[in-house]
């Protein structure tokens, strides 16, 4: 039996043959078979090696001959794989990878052979661009994850890209062509009598399962998963991989599927499904007495896979490093991300290798698809020896230790999915929901009845609404809180995921009720964009970022999971990120956890990081089409585009609904063109980048717009070019700009883009601000502009002509003694005294400029204090106005009088 092997291998071969009668039968069958199989016995089997060894072997004409050749090929390689596994020359995962490569090779040869045969018979299916239309084969389950065992089925899904008619021969449709092709591929791999089977093929994971077509076109696939995709199918697609056919089209489809599989925010309907799966596991163990099943029994392989993939399904959208098919890799990354303790992960990894080795030993014995522990003493002895134990009793003892470790980790993870028992709700609130004649509640019940939700959704609603009504009653504004929360519920009636989430997360429900009772703006945001509900958990609120560095890191993580070439998805991701960050900052400000200045700093930093990303996206989009700018000699230009922010963005004072006042700047020397296959002049390129940024910012998508952008402060306003060169900007500021434009540049700040442009802009700004001016003429210009603004923008009709009586409601920005008066006083002082006090040209925000004016003795300490307190109070009122809070204008009148008094002292013309 061992004569066909090198002498050095004989003892190992004899031992493996004793453990595996199937192996023994194979090596007795054919000396040539054995000799070929054992070549390079210590090398990992790859697809390239398979091609090298079997290309000629498979060069056969008929379908039957190919099927027989693949069957013999599998037997050759099973000799080698079983020997390497049971002799421990191969690690556990080397065996699973080799088996997966073997399956891939067989599938690809079957697909290629049967496709060529089908084309000869029916003609060529063509895509709309005239290229051949091919079958696409997805490997699912263990095949998709390179985790096949020695006797695995292979789970496949077939589809093709485009509908149409086959060209030539009989006029058959693409659907007929590919269904016939798929049937022949399956028959080639999986014989009907199961005697000469290469691999058993399981097609039940396809859309609609056994009742659906064997093959669908891509549009039908997408429609199915959009409209009918279920949570278990998301679970299945974690391991999906393209294994044969049109690989590029298949990979593109799997990229399209990612948002279906991995949700950006925690998906609590998935958690509910995982709980049900856990319950199903437990019931199967109990009802089917699966104690002897290494895969399905307690502490078995499926529990390890559940631990890894359940958390992957929940967190994979937020942490792209979890978008991985291999269980062992996922487990290690769960430890790295601190979702699991490293010791627990190591226990699961050790247990996984132990159980998979047991599985291989069981299946190698007779090439049977089994996970059941043997009852026959001979088989028990073989299993024990294969696992390195002298007897079966010793093996069972080790197995029970492994199972207990798995069960402990499994229970720890599943405990996190077990619904927390909500505090019981008094019957009055249950009755209020179910039987109250209250108009709002009756209308909501009628809306639910029209939708005719399934029993599970009705149960969720009946649990949620009484708790919601109770929390609203306990809030500071019961009627307001209730009506606003009912509007949120009505907005998500068709999306039960959000209802489940609110049921699962008491703290998020409580926070939602509290915030909507305070702010109609937050209520509107939650009703319009329910995905923001996920931001109200304790964990999410602990992660509120107001610093630019943290916001950059968070945005980087968000964008990692978005295809860099899909501009629409990137725009949606940017909007979701901005909405979420803005909501959390608003919540923190409303609850007194951040000050007005911290909130504005956060909102301004948020605008900066989204602008930087928008510029990157716009540049990439144009560079892919035209290449990047080069100078007249064809050398790459060092500078990109720069974005300068004026007004609130420049002054670090953005509020919740602020526009962005922007100016785009590019290098001065832009003669030349781009270096792509479709080059354009550099000035055209920079202009198009600016246009693309505006498109990214202002386009209305399902998540609204990113920001409104105002570009009227650029040189020459609406008549000037969208993007100005640095030199043109410099010349304009030096010789053509009005005084009000120099006032505006005080609050101008570089927000995003090229550092060289930033440096050049900073130099221009400093020089302009430090110019020596005639103070009398300057004051006259500033006062003239202020009068014009009051005439056009002031709404105040409740004051005496001299302003001495200031009563009632007023415009917080434009009226006498309001924000603009403070800004104009500061701007006049900066332009008047910056030549003598260079520090005044350093800052862009009013608060620090007032500090500098006080330190220089230009304003008194008392006036600085009064102006700063008034400025912060007015800005806080503006913020609260955006959030929908009422302002007590009587409380602000004292600040307004103080501002007006200082104005009269500081801005009096001689």
CSV table of C-alpha atoms in Angstrom, one decimal, residues 118-548:
chain,number,residue,atom,x,y,z
A,118,UNK,CA,-23.7,26.6,-25.1
A,119,UNK,CA,-22.3,29.3,-27.5
A,120,UNK,CA,-21.6,26.7,-30.1
A,121,UNK,CA,-25.2,25.4,-29.7
A,122,UNK,CA,-27.2,28.7,-29.4
A,123,UNK,CA,-24.9,31.6,-30.4
A,124,UNK,CA,-23.3,34.4,-28.4
A,125,UNK,CA,-25.1,36.4,-25.8
A,126,UNK,CA,-23.9,40.0,-26.0
A,127,UNK,CA,-23.9,42.9,-23.6
A,128,UNK,CA,-25.2,46.3,-24.8
A,129,UNK,CA,-21.6,47.4,-25.6
A,130,UNK,CA,-21.1,44.4,-27.8
A,131,UNK,CA,-18.9,42.5,-25.5
A,132,UNK,CA,-19.7,38.8,-24.6
A,133,UNK,CA,-22.2,38.4,-21.8
A,134,UNK,CA,-21.0,35.8,-19.3
A,135,UNK,CA,-22.4,33.8,-16.4
A,136,UNK,CA,-21.5,35.1,-13.0
A,137,UNK,CA,-21.0,32.6,-10.1
A,138,UNK,CA,-21.0,33.6,-6.5
A,139,UNK,CA,-19.6,31.2,-3.9
A,140,UNK,CA,-21.4,31.5,-0.6
A,141,UNK,CA,-20.9,30.1,2.8
A,142,UNK,CA,-17.7,28.2,3.5
A,143,UNK,CA,-16.7,28.3,-0.1
A,144,UNK,CA,-17.0,32.1,-0.1
A,145,UNK,CA,-14.8,32.4,3.0
A,146,UNK,CA,-12.2,29.9,1.9
A,147,UNK,CA,-13.4,27.6,4.7
A,148,UNK,CA,-14.5,24.4,2.9
A,149,UNK,CA,-14.2,21.2,4.9
A,150,UNK,CA,-13.3,17.8,3.5
A,151,UNK,CA,-16.9,16.9,2.5
A,152,UNK,CA,-18.6,20.3,2.1
A,153,UNK,CA,-21.4,21.2,-0.2
A,154,UNK,CA,-20.7,24.2,-2.3
A,155,UNK,CA,-23.3,27.0,-2.0
A,156,UNK,CA,-23.7,28.9,-5.3
A,157,UNK,CA,-25.7,31.7,-6.8
A,158,UNK,CA,-25.8,32.2,-10.6
A,159,UNK,CA,-26.7,35.5,-12.4
A,160,UNK,CA,-25.9,37.5,-15.5
A,161,UNK,CA,-25.6,41.2,-16.2
A,162,UNK,CA,-28.1,42.2,-19.0
A,163,UNK,CA,-31.2,40.9,-20.6
A,164,UNK,CA,-31.3,40.4,-24.3
A,165,UNK,CA,-31.4,37.9,-27.2
A,166,UNK,CA,-28.6,35.6,-28.1
A,167,UNK,CA,-26.9,36.5,-31.4
A,168,UNK,CA,-26.8,33.8,-34.0
A,169,UNK,CA,-28.4,30.4,-34.1
A,170,UNK,CA,-31.8,30.1,-32.6
A,171,UNK,CA,-33.2,33.3,-31.2
A,172,UNK,CA,-33.2,32.4,-27.5
A,173,UNK,CA,-33.3,34.9,-24.7
A,174,UNK,CA,-30.3,35.5,-22.4
A,175,UNK,CA,-32.5,34.0,-19.6
A,176,UNK,CA,-33.0,30.7,-21.5
A,177,UNK,CA,-29.4,30.6,-22.4
A,178,UNK,CA,-28.0,31.1,-18.9
A,179,UNK,CA,-30.6,28.8,-17.2
A,180,UNK,CA,-29.5,26.0,-19.6
A,181,UNK,CA,-25.9,26.8,-19.0
A,182,UNK,CA,-26.4,26.7,-15.2
A,183,UNK,CA,-28.1,23.3,-15.3
A,184,UNK,CA,-25.2,21.9,-17.3
A,185,UNK,CA,-22.6,23.3,-14.9
A,186,UNK,CA,-24.4,21.8,-11.9
A,187,UNK,CA,-24.7,18.5,-13.7
A,188,UNK,CA,-21.0,18.6,-14.5
A,189,UNK,CA,-20.1,19.0,-10.8
A,190,UNK,CA,-22.9,17.1,-9.1
A,191,UNK,CA,-24.0,13.9,-10.8
A,192,UNK,CA,-27.6,12.9,-10.4
A,193,UNK,CA,-26.8,9.5,-8.9
A,194,UNK,CA,-24.3,11.2,-6.5
A,195,UNK,CA,-21.9,8.3,-7.3
A,196,UNK,CA,-19.4,10.3,-9.4
A,197,UNK,CA,-20.0,13.7,-7.8
A,198,UNK,CA,-17.2,16.2,-7.9
A,199,UNK,CA,-18.8,18.6,-5.4
A,200,UNK,CA,-22.4,18.6,-4.1
A,201,UNK,CA,-24.0,21.8,-5.3
A,202,UNK,CA,-26.6,23.7,-3.1
A,203,UNK,CA,-28.6,26.5,-4.8
A,204,UNK,CA,-31.0,27.3,-2.0
A,205,UNK,CA,-29.4,30.6,-1.1
A,206,UNK,CA,-30.5,32.2,-4.4
A,207,UNK,CA,-33.3,34.7,-4.5
A,208,UNK,CA,-36.6,33.0,-3.7
A,209,UNK,CA,-34.8,29.8,-2.8
A,210,UNK,CA,-35.9,26.6,-4.5
A,211,UNK,CA,-39.1,28.2,-5.8
A,212,UNK,CA,-37.1,30.9,-7.7
A,213,UNK,CA,-35.5,30.8,-11.2
A,214,UNK,CA,-32.1,29.1,-11.3
A,215,UNK,CA,-30.6,32.3,-12.8
A,216,UNK,CA,-31.6,35.9,-12.7
A,217,UNK,CA,-30.3,39.0,-14.5
A,218,UNK,CA,-28.7,41.7,-12.3
A,219,UNK,CA,-31.5,44.2,-12.3
A,220,UNK,CA,-33.9,41.4,-11.0
A,221,UNK,CA,-31.3,40.5,-8.3
A,222,UNK,CA,-31.1,44.1,-7.2
A,223,UNK,CA,-34.8,44.5,-7.1
A,224,UNK,CA,-35.2,41.4,-5.0
A,225,UNK,CA,-32.7,42.4,-2.4
A,226,UNK,CA,-34.0,46.0,-2.2
A,227,UNK,CA,-37.6,44.9,-1.8
A,228,UNK,CA,-37.5,41.5,-0.2
A,229,UNK,CA,-34.0,40.9,1.2
A,230,UNK,CA,-34.2,39.4,4.6
A,231,UNK,CA,-31.8,39.5,7.5
A,232,UNK,CA,-30.6,35.9,7.1
A,233,UNK,CA,-29.6,36.9,3.5
A,234,UNK,CA,-27.5,39.7,4.8
A,235,UNK,CA,-25.9,37.2,7.1
A,236,UNK,CA,-25.3,34.9,4.1
A,237,UNK,CA,-23.7,37.6,2.0
A,238,UNK,CA,-21.0,38.3,4.6
A,239,UNK,CA,-19.2,35.3,3.0
A,240,UNK,CA,-20.1,35.9,-0.6
A,241,UNK,CA,-17.3,35.8,-3.2
A,242,UNK,CA,-17.1,35.7,-7.0
A,243,UNK,CA,-15.7,32.4,-8.0
A,244,UNK,CA,-16.2,32.0,-11.7
A,245,UNK,CA,-17.4,33.7,-14.9
A,246,UNK,CA,-17.4,37.5,-15.3
A,247,UNK,CA,-15.3,38.4,-12.2
A,248,UNK,CA,-15.4,42.2,-12.6
A,249,UNK,CA,-19.2,42.3,-13.0
A,250,UNK,CA,-19.5,40.0,-10.0
A,251,UNK,CA,-17.3,42.1,-7.8
A,252,UNK,CA,-19.2,45.2,-8.8
A,253,UNK,CA,-22.4,43.6,-7.7
A,254,UNK,CA,-21.0,42.6,-4.4
A,255,UNK,CA,-19.9,46.3,-3.9
A,256,UNK,CA,-23.4,47.3,-4.7
A,257,UNK,CA,-24.6,44.8,-2.0
A,258,UNK,CA,-22.4,46.2,0.8
A,259,UNK,CA,-25.0,48.8,2.1
A,260,UNK,CA,-27.5,45.9,2.2
A,261,UNK,CA,-25.2,43.7,4.3
A,262,UNK,CA,-23.5,46.3,6.4
A,263,UNK,CA,-25.6,49.2,7.8
A,264,UNK,CA,-23.9,52.5,8.6
A,265,UNK,CA,-25.7,52.7,11.9
A,266,UNK,CA,-26.6,50.0,14.4
A,267,UNK,CA,-29.3,47.8,13.0
A,268,UNK,CA,-31.6,46.8,15.8
A,269,UNK,CA,-34.0,44.8,13.6
A,270,UNK,CA,-30.9,42.7,12.8
A,271,UNK,CA,-30.3,42.2,16.5
A,272,UNK,CA,-33.9,41.0,16.8
A,273,UNK,CA,-33.3,38.5,14.0
A,274,UNK,CA,-30.1,37.4,15.7
A,275,UNK,CA,-31.9,36.8,18.9
A,276,UNK,CA,-34.4,34.7,17.0
A,277,UNK,CA,-31.6,32.7,15.4
A,278,UNK,CA,-30.1,32.1,18.8
A,279,UNK,CA,-33.4,30.9,20.0
A,280,UNK,CA,-33.7,28.6,17.0
A,281,UNK,CA,-30.2,27.2,17.8
A,282,UNK,CA,-31.2,26.5,21.3
A,283,UNK,CA,-34.5,24.8,20.2
A,284,UNK,CA,-32.7,22.7,17.6
A,285,UNK,CA,-30.3,21.5,20.2
A,286,UNK,CA,-33.1,20.6,22.6
A,287,UNK,CA,-35.5,19.1,20.1
A,288,UNK,CA,-33.1,17.2,17.9
A,289,UNK,CA,-30.8,16.1,20.7
A,290,UNK,CA,-27.7,17.5,19.0
A,291,UNK,CA,-25.3,16.8,21.8
A,292,UNK,CA,-23.2,14.7,19.4
A,293,UNK,CA,-23.1,17.3,16.6
A,294,UNK,CA,-19.8,19.1,16.4
A,295,UNK,CA,-21.3,21.8,14.2
A,296,UNK,CA,-24.8,22.4,15.5
A,297,UNK,CA,-24.5,21.1,19.1
A,298,UNK,CA,-23.9,23.1,22.2
A,299,UNK,CA,-20.4,24.7,22.1
A,300,UNK,CA,-20.1,23.8,18.4
A,301,UNK,CA,-18.7,25.4,15.3
A,302,UNK,CA,-22.0,27.3,14.6
A,303,UNK,CA,-21.8,29.0,17.9
A,304,UNK,CA,-18.3,30.3,17.2
A,305,UNK,CA,-19.5,31.5,13.8
A,306,UNK,CA,-22.5,33.2,15.4
A,307,UNK,CA,-20.3,35.1,17.9
A,308,UNK,CA,-18.2,36.5,15.1
A,309,UNK,CA,-20.7,37.1,12.4
A,310,UNK,CA,-23.5,38.5,14.6
A,311,UNK,CA,-21.2,41.3,15.8
A,312,UNK,CA,-19.9,41.8,12.3
A,313,UNK,CA,-23.4,42.2,11.0
A,314,UNK,CA,-24.2,44.9,13.6
A,315,UNK,CA,-20.9,46.8,13.6
A,316,UNK,CA,-19.6,46.1,10.1
A,317,UNK,CA,-21.1,49.3,8.6
A,318,UNK,CA,-19.3,51.5,11.1
A,319,UNK,CA,-16.1,49.5,11.2
A,320,UNK,CA,-15.0,48.5,7.7
A,321,UNK,CA,-12.3,46.3,9.1
A,322,UNK,CA,-15.1,43.9,10.1
A,323,UNK,CA,-16.2,43.5,6.5
A,324,UNK,CA,-14.3,40.2,6.2
A,325,UNK,CA,-15.5,36.7,5.4
A,326,UNK,CA,-13.1,34.6,7.4
A,327,UNK,CA,-14.3,33.8,10.9
A,328,UNK,CA,-10.8,33.7,12.4
A,329,UNK,CA,-9.9,37.1,11.0
A,330,UNK,CA,-13.2,38.6,12.3
A,331,UNK,CA,-12.5,37.3,15.8
A,332,UNK,CA,-9.0,38.8,15.9
A,333,UNK,CA,-10.4,42.2,14.8
A,334,UNK,CA,-13.2,42.1,17.4
A,335,UNK,CA,-10.4,41.9,20.0
A,336,UNK,CA,-8.4,44.7,18.3
A,337,UNK,CA,-11.5,46.9,18.3
A,338,UNK,CA,-12.2,46.0,21.9
A,339,UNK,CA,-15.6,44.4,21.3
A,340,UNK,CA,-14.3,41.2,22.9
A,341,UNK,CA,-11.6,40.5,25.4
A,342,UNK,CA,-8.4,39.1,23.9
A,343,UNK,CA,-8.5,36.0,26.2
A,344,UNK,CA,-12.0,35.2,25.1
A,345,UNK,CA,-11.0,35.6,21.4
A,346,UNK,CA,-8.0,33.3,21.9
A,347,UNK,CA,-10.3,30.7,23.6
A,348,UNK,CA,-12.6,30.8,20.6
A,349,UNK,CA,-9.8,30.6,18.1
A,350,UNK,CA,-8.2,27.6,19.8
A,351,UNK,CA,-11.7,25.9,20.0
A,352,UNK,CA,-12.4,26.7,16.4
A,353,UNK,CA,-9.2,25.0,15.2
A,354,UNK,CA,-9.9,22.0,17.5
A,355,UNK,CA,-13.4,21.5,16.2
A,356,UNK,CA,-12.5,22.0,12.6
A,357,UNK,CA,-9.7,19.4,13.0
A,358,UNK,CA,-12.3,17.0,14.5
A,359,UNK,CA,-14.6,17.7,11.6
A,360,UNK,CA,-11.9,16.9,9.1
A,361,UNK,CA,-11.0,13.7,10.8
A,362,UNK,CA,-14.7,12.6,10.9
A,363,UNK,CA,-15.2,13.3,7.2
A,364,UNK,CA,-11.8,12.0,6.0
A,365,UNK,CA,-12.7,8.6,7.5
A,366,UNK,CA,-15.2,7.6,4.7
A,367,UNK,CA,-15.6,10.9,2.7
A,368,UNK,CA,-19.0,11.4,4.3
A,369,UNK,CA,-20.7,14.8,5.0
A,370,UNK,CA,-21.1,14.3,8.8
A,371,UNK,CA,-20.6,16.3,11.9
A,372,UNK,CA,-21.8,13.6,14.3
A,373,UNK,CA,-19.5,12.0,16.8
A,374,UNK,CA,-19.1,8.3,16.0
A,375,UNK,CA,-20.8,5.6,18.1
A,376,UNK,CA,-18.8,2.8,16.6
A,377,UNK,CA,-15.7,1.9,18.7
A,378,UNK,CA,-13.4,1.6,15.7
A,379,UNK,CA,-14.4,5.0,14.4
A,380,UNK,CA,-14.1,6.5,17.9
A,381,UNK,CA,-10.6,5.2,18.2
A,382,UNK,CA,-9.7,6.6,14.7
A,383,UNK,CA,-11.0,10.0,15.7
A,384,UNK,CA,-9.2,10.0,19.1
A,385,UNK,CA,-5.9,9.1,17.4
A,386,UNK,CA,-6.3,11.6,14.6
A,387,UNK,CA,-6.7,14.3,17.3
A,388,UNK,CA,-3.7,13.1,19.2
A,389,UNK,CA,-5.3,11.3,22.1
A,390,UNK,CA,-4.6,7.7,23.2
A,391,UNK,CA,-8.2,6.8,23.6
A,392,UNK,CA,-11.7,8.1,23.0
A,393,UNK,CA,-12.3,8.9,26.7
A,394,UNK,CA,-9.4,11.3,26.7
A,395,UNK,CA,-10.6,13.0,23.5
A,396,UNK,CA,-14.2,13.4,24.9
A,397,UNK,CA,-12.8,15.1,28.0
A,398,UNK,CA,-10.8,17.6,25.9
A,399,UNK,CA,-13.9,18.1,23.7
A,400,UNK,CA,-16.1,19.0,26.7
A,401,UNK,CA,-13.5,21.6,27.9
A,402,UNK,CA,-13.5,23.1,24.4
A,403,UNK,CA,-17.3,23.1,24.2
A,404,UNK,CA,-17.7,24.7,27.7
A,405,UNK,CA,-15.3,27.6,26.6
A,406,UNK,CA,-17.3,28.2,23.4
A,407,UNK,CA,-20.6,28.2,25.3
A,408,UNK,CA,-19.3,30.6,27.9
A,409,UNK,CA,-18.2,33.1,25.2
A,410,UNK,CA,-21.4,32.5,23.2
A,411,UNK,CA,-23.5,33.3,26.2
A,412,UNK,CA,-21.5,36.4,27.0
A,413,UNK,CA,-22.1,37.8,23.5
A,414,UNK,CA,-25.7,36.7,23.2
A,415,UNK,CA,-26.5,38.3,26.5
A,416,UNK,CA,-25.8,41.6,24.8
A,417,UNK,CA,-28.6,40.8,22.3
A,418,UNK,CA,-31.1,39.8,24.9
A,419,UNK,CA,-33.8,42.4,25.2
A,420,UNK,CA,-33.6,44.4,28.4
A,421,UNK,CA,-36.8,44.1,30.4
A,422,UNK,CA,-38.4,47.6,30.2
A,423,UNK,CA,-39.9,48.9,33.4
A,424,UNK,CA,-43.6,48.0,33.4
A,425,UNK,CA,-45.9,50.7,32.1
A,426,UNK,CA,-49.0,51.5,34.1
A,427,UNK,CA,-52.2,50.4,32.5
A,428,UNK,CA,-53.4,53.9,32.0
A,429,UNK,CA,-50.8,54.4,29.4
A,430,UNK,CA,-51.6,51.1,27.7
A,431,UNK,CA,-55.3,52.2,27.7
A,432,UNK,CA,-54.4,55.7,26.4
A,433,UNK,CA,-52.8,54.1,23.4
A,434,UNK,CA,-55.2,51.3,22.7
A,435,UNK,CA,-58.5,52.9,23.5
A,436,UNK,CA,-58.2,56.7,23.9
A,437,UNK,CA,-60.5,58.8,21.8
A,438,UNK,CA,-57.8,61.5,21.6
A,439,UNK,CA,-57.7,62.8,18.1
A,440,UNK,CA,-53.9,62.4,17.5
A,441,UNK,CA,-53.8,58.9,18.9
A,442,UNK,CA,-56.9,57.8,17.0
A,443,UNK,CA,-55.4,59.2,13.7
A,444,UNK,CA,-52.1,57.4,14.3
A,445,UNK,CA,-54.0,54.1,15.0
A,446,UNK,CA,-55.9,54.6,11.7
A,447,UNK,CA,-52.7,55.2,9.8
A,448,UNK,CA,-51.3,52.0,11.2
A,449,UNK,CA,-54.4,50.0,10.3
A,450,UNK,CA,-54.1,51.3,6.7
A,451,UNK,CA,-50.5,50.0,6.5
A,452,UNK,CA,-51.7,46.6,7.8
A,453,UNK,CA,-48.3,45.8,9.4
A,454,UNK,CA,-47.5,42.2,10.3
A,455,UNK,CA,-48.0,40.9,13.8
A,456,UNK,CA,-44.4,41.5,14.9
A,457,UNK,CA,-44.6,45.2,13.9
A,458,UNK,CA,-47.9,45.6,15.7
A,459,UNK,CA,-46.4,44.1,18.8
A,460,UNK,CA,-43.5,46.5,18.7
A,461,UNK,CA,-45.8,49.5,18.3
A,462,UNK,CA,-48.0,48.3,21.2
A,463,UNK,CA,-44.9,48.1,23.4
A,464,UNK,CA,-43.5,51.4,22.3
A,465,UNK,CA,-46.4,53.8,22.4
A,466,UNK,CA,-47.4,53.4,26.0
A,467,UNK,CA,-43.8,54.0,27.1
A,468,UNK,CA,-43.6,57.0,24.8
A,469,UNK,CA,-46.8,58.5,26.2
A,470,UNK,CA,-45.6,58.1,29.7
A,471,UNK,CA,-42.2,59.7,29.0
A,472,UNK,CA,-43.9,62.6,27.3
A,473,UNK,CA,-46.3,63.1,30.2
A,474,UNK,CA,-43.2,63.3,32.6
A,475,UNK,CA,-41.4,65.8,30.4
A,476,UNK,CA,-41.5,69.6,31.0
A,477,UNK,CA,-43.8,70.1,28.0
A,478,UNK,CA,-46.1,67.1,27.9
A,479,UNK,CA,-48.5,68.1,25.1
A,480,UNK,CA,-45.6,69.4,22.9
A,481,UNK,CA,-43.4,66.4,23.6
A,482,UNK,CA,-46.3,64.0,22.7
A,483,UNK,CA,-47.3,65.6,19.5
A,484,UNK,CA,-43.7,65.9,18.2
A,485,UNK,CA,-42.9,62.3,19.1
A,486,UNK,CA,-46.0,61.1,17.4
A,487,UNK,CA,-44.9,62.9,14.3
A,488,UNK,CA,-41.5,61.0,14.5
A,489,UNK,CA,-43.4,57.7,15.0
A,490,UNK,CA,-45.6,58.4,12.0
A,491,UNK,CA,-42.6,59.1,9.9
A,492,UNK,CA,-41.1,55.7,10.6
A,493,UNK,CA,-44.2,53.5,10.5
A,494,UNK,CA,-43.0,51.9,7.2
A,495,UNK,CA,-39.5,51.4,8.6
A,496,UNK,CA,-39.9,49.1,11.6
A,497,UNK,CA,-36.2,49.1,12.3
A,498,UNK,CA,-36.5,52.4,13.9
A,499,UNK,CA,-39.5,51.3,16.0
A,500,UNK,CA,-37.5,48.3,17.2
A,501,UNK,CA,-34.5,50.6,18.0
A,502,UNK,CA,-36.6,52.9,20.2
A,503,UNK,CA,-38.0,49.8,22.0
A,504,UNK,CA,-34.5,48.4,22.5
A,505,UNK,CA,-32.9,51.7,23.7
A,506,UNK,CA,-34.7,53.3,26.6
A,507,UNK,CA,-32.0,55.9,26.9
A,508,UNK,CA,-32.4,57.0,23.3
A,509,UNK,CA,-36.2,57.1,23.6
A,510,UNK,CA,-35.9,59.2,26.8
A,511,UNK,CA,-33.4,61.5,25.1
A,512,UNK,CA,-35.5,61.9,22.0
A,513,UNK,CA,-38.6,62.8,24.1
A,514,UNK,CA,-36.6,65.3,26.2
A,515,UNK,CA,-35.0,67.0,23.2
A,516,UNK,CA,-38.1,67.3,21.1
A,517,UNK,CA,-40.0,68.8,24.1
A,518,UNK,CA,-37.3,71.6,24.0
A,519,UNK,CA,-36.6,72.0,20.3
A,520,UNK,CA,-39.0,71.9,17.3
A,521,UNK,CA,-35.8,71.9,15.1
A,522,UNK,CA,-34.6,68.6,16.6
A,523,UNK,CA,-38.1,67.2,16.3
A,524,UNK,CA,-38.2,68.1,12.6
A,525,UNK,CA,-34.7,66.7,12.1
A,526,UNK,CA,-35.7,63.3,13.6
A,527,UNK,CA,-38.9,63.1,11.6
A,528,UNK,CA,-37.2,64.0,8.4
A,529,UNK,CA,-34.1,62.0,8.9
A,530,UNK,CA,-35.0,59.1,11.3
A,531,UNK,CA,-31.5,57.6,10.9
A,532,UNK,CA,-30.5,60.4,13.4
A,533,UNK,CA,-32.3,58.4,16.1
A,534,UNK,CA,-29.3,56.2,16.3
A,535,UNK,CA,-27.2,59.2,17.4
A,536,UNK,CA,-29.2,59.4,20.7
A,537,UNK,CA,-27.8,56.4,22.4
A,538,UNK,CA,-25.6,56.8,25.5
A,539,UNK,CA,-22.6,55.5,23.5
A,540,UNK,CA,-23.1,57.9,20.6
A,541,UNK,CA,-23.6,60.9,22.9
A,542,UNK,CA,-20.4,60.0,24.7
A,543,UNK,CA,-18.6,60.3,21.3
A,544,UNK,CA,-19.7,63.9,20.5
A,545,UNK,CA,-16.8,65.6,18.7
A,546,UNK,CA,-16.3,69.4,18.5
A,547,UNK,CA,-12.6,69.4,17.8
A,548,UNK,CA,-11.5,69.4,14.2
